[in-house]
mmCIF file of C-alpha atoms and ligand atoms in Angstrom:
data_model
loop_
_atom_site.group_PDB
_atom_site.id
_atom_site.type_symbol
_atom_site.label_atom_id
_atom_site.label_comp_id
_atom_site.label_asym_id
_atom_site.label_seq_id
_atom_site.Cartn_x
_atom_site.Cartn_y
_atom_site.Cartn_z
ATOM 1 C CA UNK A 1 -42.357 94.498 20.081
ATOM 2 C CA UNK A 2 -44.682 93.518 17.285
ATOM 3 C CA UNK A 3 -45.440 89.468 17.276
ATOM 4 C CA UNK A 4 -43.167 88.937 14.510
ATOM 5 C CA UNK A 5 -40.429 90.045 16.201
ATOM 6 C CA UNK A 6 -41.279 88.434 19.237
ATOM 7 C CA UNK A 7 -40.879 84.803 17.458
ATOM 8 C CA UNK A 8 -38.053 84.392 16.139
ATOM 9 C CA UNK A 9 -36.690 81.215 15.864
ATOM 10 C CA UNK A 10 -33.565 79.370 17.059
ATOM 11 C CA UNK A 11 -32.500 78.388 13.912
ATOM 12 C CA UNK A 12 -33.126 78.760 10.104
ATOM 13 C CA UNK A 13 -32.013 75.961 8.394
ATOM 14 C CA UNK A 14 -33.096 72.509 5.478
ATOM 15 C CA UNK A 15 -34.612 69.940 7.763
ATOM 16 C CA UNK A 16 -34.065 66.413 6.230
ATOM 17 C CA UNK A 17 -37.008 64.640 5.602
ATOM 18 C CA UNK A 18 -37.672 62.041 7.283
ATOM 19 C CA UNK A 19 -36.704 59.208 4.452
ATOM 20 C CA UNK A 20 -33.719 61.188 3.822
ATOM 21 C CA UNK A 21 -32.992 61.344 7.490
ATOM 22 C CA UNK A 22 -32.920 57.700 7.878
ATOM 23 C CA UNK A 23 -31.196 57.000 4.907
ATOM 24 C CA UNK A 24 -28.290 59.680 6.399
ATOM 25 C CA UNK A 25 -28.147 57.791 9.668
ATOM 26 C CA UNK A 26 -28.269 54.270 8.080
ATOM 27 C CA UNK A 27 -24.847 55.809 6.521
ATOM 28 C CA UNK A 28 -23.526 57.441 9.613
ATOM 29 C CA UNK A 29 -23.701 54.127 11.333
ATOM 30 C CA UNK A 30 -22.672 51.994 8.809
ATOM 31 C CA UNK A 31 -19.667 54.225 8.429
ATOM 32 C CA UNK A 32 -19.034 53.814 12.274
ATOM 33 C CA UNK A 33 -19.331 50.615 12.356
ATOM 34 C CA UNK A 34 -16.327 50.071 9.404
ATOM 35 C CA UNK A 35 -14.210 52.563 11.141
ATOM 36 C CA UNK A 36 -14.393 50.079 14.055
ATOM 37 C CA UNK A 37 -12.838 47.028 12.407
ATOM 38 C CA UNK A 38 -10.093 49.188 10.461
ATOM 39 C CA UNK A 39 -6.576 48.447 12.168
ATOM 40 C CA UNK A 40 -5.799 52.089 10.839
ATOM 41 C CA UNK A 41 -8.232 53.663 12.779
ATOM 42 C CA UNK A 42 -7.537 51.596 16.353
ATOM 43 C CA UNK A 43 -3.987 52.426 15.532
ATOM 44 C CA UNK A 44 -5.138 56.014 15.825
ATOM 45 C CA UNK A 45 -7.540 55.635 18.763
ATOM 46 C CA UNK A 46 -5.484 57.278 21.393
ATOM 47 C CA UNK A 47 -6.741 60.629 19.798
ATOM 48 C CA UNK A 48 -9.658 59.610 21.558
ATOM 49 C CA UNK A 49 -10.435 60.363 25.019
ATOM 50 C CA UNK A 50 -11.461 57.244 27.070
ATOM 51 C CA UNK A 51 -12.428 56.567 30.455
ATOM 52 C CA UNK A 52 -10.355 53.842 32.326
ATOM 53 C CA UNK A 53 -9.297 51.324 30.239
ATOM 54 C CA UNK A 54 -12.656 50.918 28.131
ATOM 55 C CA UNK A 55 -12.034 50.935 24.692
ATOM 56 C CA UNK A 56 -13.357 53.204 22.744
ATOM 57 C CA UNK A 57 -16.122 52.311 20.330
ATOM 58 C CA UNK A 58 -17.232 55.122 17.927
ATOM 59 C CA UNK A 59 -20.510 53.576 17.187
ATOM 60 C CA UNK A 60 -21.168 54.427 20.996
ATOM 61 C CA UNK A 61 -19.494 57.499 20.900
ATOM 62 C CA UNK A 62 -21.866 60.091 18.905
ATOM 63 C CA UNK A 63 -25.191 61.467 20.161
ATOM 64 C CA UNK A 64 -27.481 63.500 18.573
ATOM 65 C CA UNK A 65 -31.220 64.923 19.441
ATOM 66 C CA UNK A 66 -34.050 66.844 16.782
ATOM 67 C CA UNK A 67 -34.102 66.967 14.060
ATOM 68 C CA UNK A 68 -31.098 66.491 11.125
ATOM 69 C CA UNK A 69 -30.761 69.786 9.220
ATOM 70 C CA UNK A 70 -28.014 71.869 7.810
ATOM 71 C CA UNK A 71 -28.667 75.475 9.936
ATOM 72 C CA UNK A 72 -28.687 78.491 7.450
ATOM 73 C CA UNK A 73 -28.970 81.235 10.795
ATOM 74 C CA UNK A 74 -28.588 80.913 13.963
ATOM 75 C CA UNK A 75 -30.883 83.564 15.182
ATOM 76 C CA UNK A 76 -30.769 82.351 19.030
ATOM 77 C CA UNK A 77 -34.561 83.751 19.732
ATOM 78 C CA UNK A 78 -32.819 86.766 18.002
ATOM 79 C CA UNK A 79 -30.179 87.446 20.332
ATOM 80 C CA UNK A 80 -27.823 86.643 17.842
ATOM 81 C CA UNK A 81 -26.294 89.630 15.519
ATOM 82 C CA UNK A 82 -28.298 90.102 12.070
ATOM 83 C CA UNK A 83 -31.116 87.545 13.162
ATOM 84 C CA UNK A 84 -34.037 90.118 12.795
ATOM 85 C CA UNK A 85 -32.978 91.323 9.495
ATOM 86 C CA UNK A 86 -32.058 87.339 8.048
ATOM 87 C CA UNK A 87 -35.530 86.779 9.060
ATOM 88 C CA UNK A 88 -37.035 89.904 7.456
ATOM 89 C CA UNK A 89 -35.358 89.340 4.456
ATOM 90 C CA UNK A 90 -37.336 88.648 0.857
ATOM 91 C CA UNK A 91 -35.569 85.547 0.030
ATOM 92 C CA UNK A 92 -36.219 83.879 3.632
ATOM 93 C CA UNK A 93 -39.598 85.236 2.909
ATOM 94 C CA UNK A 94 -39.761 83.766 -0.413
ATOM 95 C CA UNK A 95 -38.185 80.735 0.550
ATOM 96 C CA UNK A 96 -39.688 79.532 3.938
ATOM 97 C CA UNK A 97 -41.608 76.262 3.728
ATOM 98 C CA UNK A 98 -39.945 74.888 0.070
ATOM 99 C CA UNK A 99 -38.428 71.938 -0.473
ATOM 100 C CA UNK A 100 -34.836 71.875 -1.769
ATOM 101 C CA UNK A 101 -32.144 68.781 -2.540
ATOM 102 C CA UNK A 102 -29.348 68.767 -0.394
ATOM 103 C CA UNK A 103 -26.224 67.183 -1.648
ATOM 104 C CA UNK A 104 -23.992 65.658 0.141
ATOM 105 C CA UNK A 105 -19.810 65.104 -0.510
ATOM 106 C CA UNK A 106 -18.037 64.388 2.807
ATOM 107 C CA UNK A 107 -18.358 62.675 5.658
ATOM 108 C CA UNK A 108 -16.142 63.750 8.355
ATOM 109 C CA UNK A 109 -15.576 62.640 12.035
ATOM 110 C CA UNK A 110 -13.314 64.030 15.231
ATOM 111 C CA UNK A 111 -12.928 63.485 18.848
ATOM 112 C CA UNK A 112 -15.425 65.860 19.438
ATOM 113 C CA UNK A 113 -18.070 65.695 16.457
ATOM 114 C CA UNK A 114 -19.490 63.349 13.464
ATOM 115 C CA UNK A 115 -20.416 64.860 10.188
ATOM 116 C CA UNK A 116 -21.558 65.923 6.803
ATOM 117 C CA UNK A 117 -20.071 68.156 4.590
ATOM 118 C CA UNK A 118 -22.977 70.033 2.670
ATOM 119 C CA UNK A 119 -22.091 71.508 -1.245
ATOM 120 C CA UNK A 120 -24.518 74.227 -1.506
ATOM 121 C CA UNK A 121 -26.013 75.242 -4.892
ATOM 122 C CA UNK A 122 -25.915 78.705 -5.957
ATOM 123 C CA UNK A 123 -29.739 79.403 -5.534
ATOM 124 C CA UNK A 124 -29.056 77.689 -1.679
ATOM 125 C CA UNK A 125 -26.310 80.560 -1.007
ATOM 126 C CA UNK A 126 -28.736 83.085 -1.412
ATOM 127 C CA UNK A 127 -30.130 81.431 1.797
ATOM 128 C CA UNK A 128 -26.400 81.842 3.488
ATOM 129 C CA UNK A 129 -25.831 84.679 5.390
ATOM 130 C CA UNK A 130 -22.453 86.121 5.869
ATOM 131 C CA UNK A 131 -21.166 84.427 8.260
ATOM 132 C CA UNK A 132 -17.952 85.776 10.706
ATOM 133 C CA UNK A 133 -16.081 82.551 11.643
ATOM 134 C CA UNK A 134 -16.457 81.183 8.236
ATOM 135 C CA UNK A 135 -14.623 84.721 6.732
ATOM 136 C CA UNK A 136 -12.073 85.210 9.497
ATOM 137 C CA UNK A 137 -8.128 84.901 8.634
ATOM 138 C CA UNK A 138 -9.080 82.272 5.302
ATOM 139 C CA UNK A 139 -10.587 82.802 2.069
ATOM 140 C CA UNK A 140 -12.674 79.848 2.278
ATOM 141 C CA UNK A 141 -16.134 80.820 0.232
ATOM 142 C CA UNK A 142 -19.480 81.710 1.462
ATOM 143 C CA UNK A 143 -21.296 78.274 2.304
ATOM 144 C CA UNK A 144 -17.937 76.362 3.490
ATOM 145 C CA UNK A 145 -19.779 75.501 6.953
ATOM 146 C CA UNK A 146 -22.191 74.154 5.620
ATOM 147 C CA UNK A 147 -23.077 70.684 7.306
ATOM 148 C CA UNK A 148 -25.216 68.304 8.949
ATOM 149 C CA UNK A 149 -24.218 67.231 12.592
ATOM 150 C CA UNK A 150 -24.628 63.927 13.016
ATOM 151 C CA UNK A 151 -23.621 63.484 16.225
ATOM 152 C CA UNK A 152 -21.493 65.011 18.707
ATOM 153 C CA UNK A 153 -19.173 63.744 21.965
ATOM 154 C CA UNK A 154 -20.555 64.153 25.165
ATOM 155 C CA UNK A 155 -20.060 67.025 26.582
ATOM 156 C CA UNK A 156 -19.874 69.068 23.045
ATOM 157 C CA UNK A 157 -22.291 71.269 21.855
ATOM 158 C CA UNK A 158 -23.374 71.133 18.114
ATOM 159 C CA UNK A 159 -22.063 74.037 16.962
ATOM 160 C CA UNK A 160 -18.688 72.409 17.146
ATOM 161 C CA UNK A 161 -19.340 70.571 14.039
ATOM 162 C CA UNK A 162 -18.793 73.806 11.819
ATOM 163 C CA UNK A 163 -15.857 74.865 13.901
ATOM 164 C CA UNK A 164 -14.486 71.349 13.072
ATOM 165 C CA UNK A 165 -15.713 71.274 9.414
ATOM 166 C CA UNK A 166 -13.819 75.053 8.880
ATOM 167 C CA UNK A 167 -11.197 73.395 10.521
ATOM 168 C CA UNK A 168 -10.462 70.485 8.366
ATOM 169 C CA UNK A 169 -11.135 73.063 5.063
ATOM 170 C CA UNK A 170 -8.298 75.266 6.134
ATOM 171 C CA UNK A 171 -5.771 72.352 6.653
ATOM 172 C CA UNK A 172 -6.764 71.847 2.933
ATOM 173 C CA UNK A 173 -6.505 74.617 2.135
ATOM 174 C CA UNK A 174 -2.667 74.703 3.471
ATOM 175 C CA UNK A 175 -2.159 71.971 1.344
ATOM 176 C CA UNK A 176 -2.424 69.132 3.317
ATOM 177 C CA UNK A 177 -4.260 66.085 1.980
ATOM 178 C CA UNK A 178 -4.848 63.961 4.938
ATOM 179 C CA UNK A 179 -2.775 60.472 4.516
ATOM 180 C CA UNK A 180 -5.440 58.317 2.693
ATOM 181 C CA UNK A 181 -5.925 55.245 4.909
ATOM 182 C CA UNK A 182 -8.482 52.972 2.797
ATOM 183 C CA UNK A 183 -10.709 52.850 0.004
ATOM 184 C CA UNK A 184 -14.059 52.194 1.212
ATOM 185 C CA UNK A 185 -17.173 50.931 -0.337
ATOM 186 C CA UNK A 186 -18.137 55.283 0.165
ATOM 187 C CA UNK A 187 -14.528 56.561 -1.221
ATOM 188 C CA UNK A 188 -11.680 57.246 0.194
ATOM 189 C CA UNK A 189 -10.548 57.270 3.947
ATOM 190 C CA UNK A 190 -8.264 59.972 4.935
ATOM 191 C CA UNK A 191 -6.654 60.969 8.351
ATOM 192 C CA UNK A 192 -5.460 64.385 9.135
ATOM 193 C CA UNK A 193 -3.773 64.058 12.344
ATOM 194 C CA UNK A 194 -5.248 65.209 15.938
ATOM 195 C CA UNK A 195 -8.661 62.300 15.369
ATOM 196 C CA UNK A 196 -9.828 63.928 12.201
ATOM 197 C CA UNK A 197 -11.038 61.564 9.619
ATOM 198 C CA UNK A 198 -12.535 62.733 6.353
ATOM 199 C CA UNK A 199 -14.505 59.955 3.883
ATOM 200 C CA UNK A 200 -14.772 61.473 0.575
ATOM 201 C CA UNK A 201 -17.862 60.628 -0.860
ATOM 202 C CA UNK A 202 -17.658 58.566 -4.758
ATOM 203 C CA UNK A 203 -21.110 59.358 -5.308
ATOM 204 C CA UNK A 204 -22.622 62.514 -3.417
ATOM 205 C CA UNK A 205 -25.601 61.834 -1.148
ATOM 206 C CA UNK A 206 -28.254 63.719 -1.934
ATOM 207 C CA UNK A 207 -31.894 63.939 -0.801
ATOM 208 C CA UNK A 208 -34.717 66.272 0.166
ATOM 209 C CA UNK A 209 -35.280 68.845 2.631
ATOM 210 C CA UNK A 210 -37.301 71.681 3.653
ATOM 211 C CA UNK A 211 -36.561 75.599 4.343
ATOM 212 C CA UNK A 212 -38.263 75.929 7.762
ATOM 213 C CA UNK A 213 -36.822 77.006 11.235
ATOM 214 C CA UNK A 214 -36.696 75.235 14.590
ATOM 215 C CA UNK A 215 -38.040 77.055 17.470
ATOM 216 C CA UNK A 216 -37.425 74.623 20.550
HETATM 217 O O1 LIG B 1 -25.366 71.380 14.151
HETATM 218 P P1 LIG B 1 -25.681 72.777 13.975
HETATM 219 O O2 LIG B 1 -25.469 73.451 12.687
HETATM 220 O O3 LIG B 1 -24.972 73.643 15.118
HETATM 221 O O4 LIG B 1 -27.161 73.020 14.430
HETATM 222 C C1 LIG B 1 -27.228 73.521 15.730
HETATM 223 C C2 LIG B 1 -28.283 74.576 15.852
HETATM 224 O O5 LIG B 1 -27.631 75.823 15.658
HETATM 225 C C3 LIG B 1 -28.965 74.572 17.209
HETATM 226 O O6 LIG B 1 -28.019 74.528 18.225
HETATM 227 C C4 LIG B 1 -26.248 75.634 15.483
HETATM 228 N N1 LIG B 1 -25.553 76.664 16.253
HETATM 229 C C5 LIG B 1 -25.554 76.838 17.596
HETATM 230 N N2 LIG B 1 -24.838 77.916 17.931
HETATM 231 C C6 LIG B 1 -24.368 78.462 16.777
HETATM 232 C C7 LIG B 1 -23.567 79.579 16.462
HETATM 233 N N3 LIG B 1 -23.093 80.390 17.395
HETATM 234 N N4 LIG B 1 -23.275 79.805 15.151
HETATM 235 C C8 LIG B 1 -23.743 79.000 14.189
HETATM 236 N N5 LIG B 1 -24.506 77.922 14.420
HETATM 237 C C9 LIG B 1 -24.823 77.644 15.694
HETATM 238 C C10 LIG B 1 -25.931 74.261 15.964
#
């Protein structure tokens, strides 16, 4: 095993700096925080699991550890299918250690995970690699995953947030708009059924990040 191959990393992915990262959560709570006055949203808050009879309060509801970033690979310490050769390849190569803008459209939120949708540029997607889950039974395009976990539900592991985010495309992409709730300072509020909220965002959020990977 040569040393390169021995280090492979958990993840590829744009880590957030840190400005951008505070900004981001500054949002994420603030948007919390609204969706816990709106009558629309406690009408809807059986969709939430709760323990006895405590209310449930979404601002308490989301954790999240390390860094933010929006994962390109998963490489798993290279246990995970086409790792090695994502790694190897000339525009990882090229690309490891630049800074890029990350632009931001949605904000979305479920019982199990909080949010944000990532529109990749063309030069990004040459950073995305094919991706299974993303290409199974829809034709959603290369880069629909992309996202930024905010925070997740206890108990929930952050890949979720993708499976979620695919989740809410393909309703979409059936045709279903979500029943918009509220306008909010952001854009629009929409509910989907099932605890999935979507915020569209007026103005994308957009702010810088760096190609690197996360090795735990
Ligand atoms: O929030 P994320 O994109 O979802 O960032 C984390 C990161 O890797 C470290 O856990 C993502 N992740 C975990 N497992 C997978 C997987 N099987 N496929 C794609 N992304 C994954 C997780």
């Amino acid at each position: 095993v040569s040393l390169e191959d021995a280090y492979l990393p958990f993840y590829f992915g744009w880590f957030l700096r840190h400005t951008f990262q505070d900004e981001l959560e500054g949002v994420a709570k603030g948007f919390l925080k609204t969706l816990d006055s709106l009558e629309a949203f406690k009408k809807h808050l059986s969709d939430f699991p709760r323990e006895g009879e405590d209310v449930v309060k979404v601002e308490q509801y989301f954790q999240h550890t390390g860094p933010l970033h929006c994962t390109t690979k998963f490489c798993d310490y290279g246990k995970a299918a086409g790792a090695k050769e994502y790694a190897k390849s000339q525009v990882v190569q090229q690309s490891y250690g630049s800074m890029t803008e990350l632009k931001l459209q949605a904000l979305f939120l479920t019982p199990r995970t909080l949010g944000a949708r990532v529109a990749l540029t063309q030069e990004q997607l040459q950073l995305w690699p094919s991706d299974p889950k993303e290409e199974a039974g829809s034709n959603l395009p290369p880069g629909s995953r992309a996202h930024i976990t905010l925070g997740c539900a206890q108990g929930v592991e952050p890949v979720q947030t993708g499976v979620d985010l695919l989740q809410i495309l393909q309703l979409q992409q059936q045709g279903q708009e979500g029943e918009k709730v509220e306008d909010l300072e952001l854009g629009p509020l929409s509910y989907y059924g099932n605890g999935i909220w979507v915020l569209s965002l007026r103005e994308p959020i957009i702010g810088p990040a760096l190609f690197s990977s996360f090795h735990g």
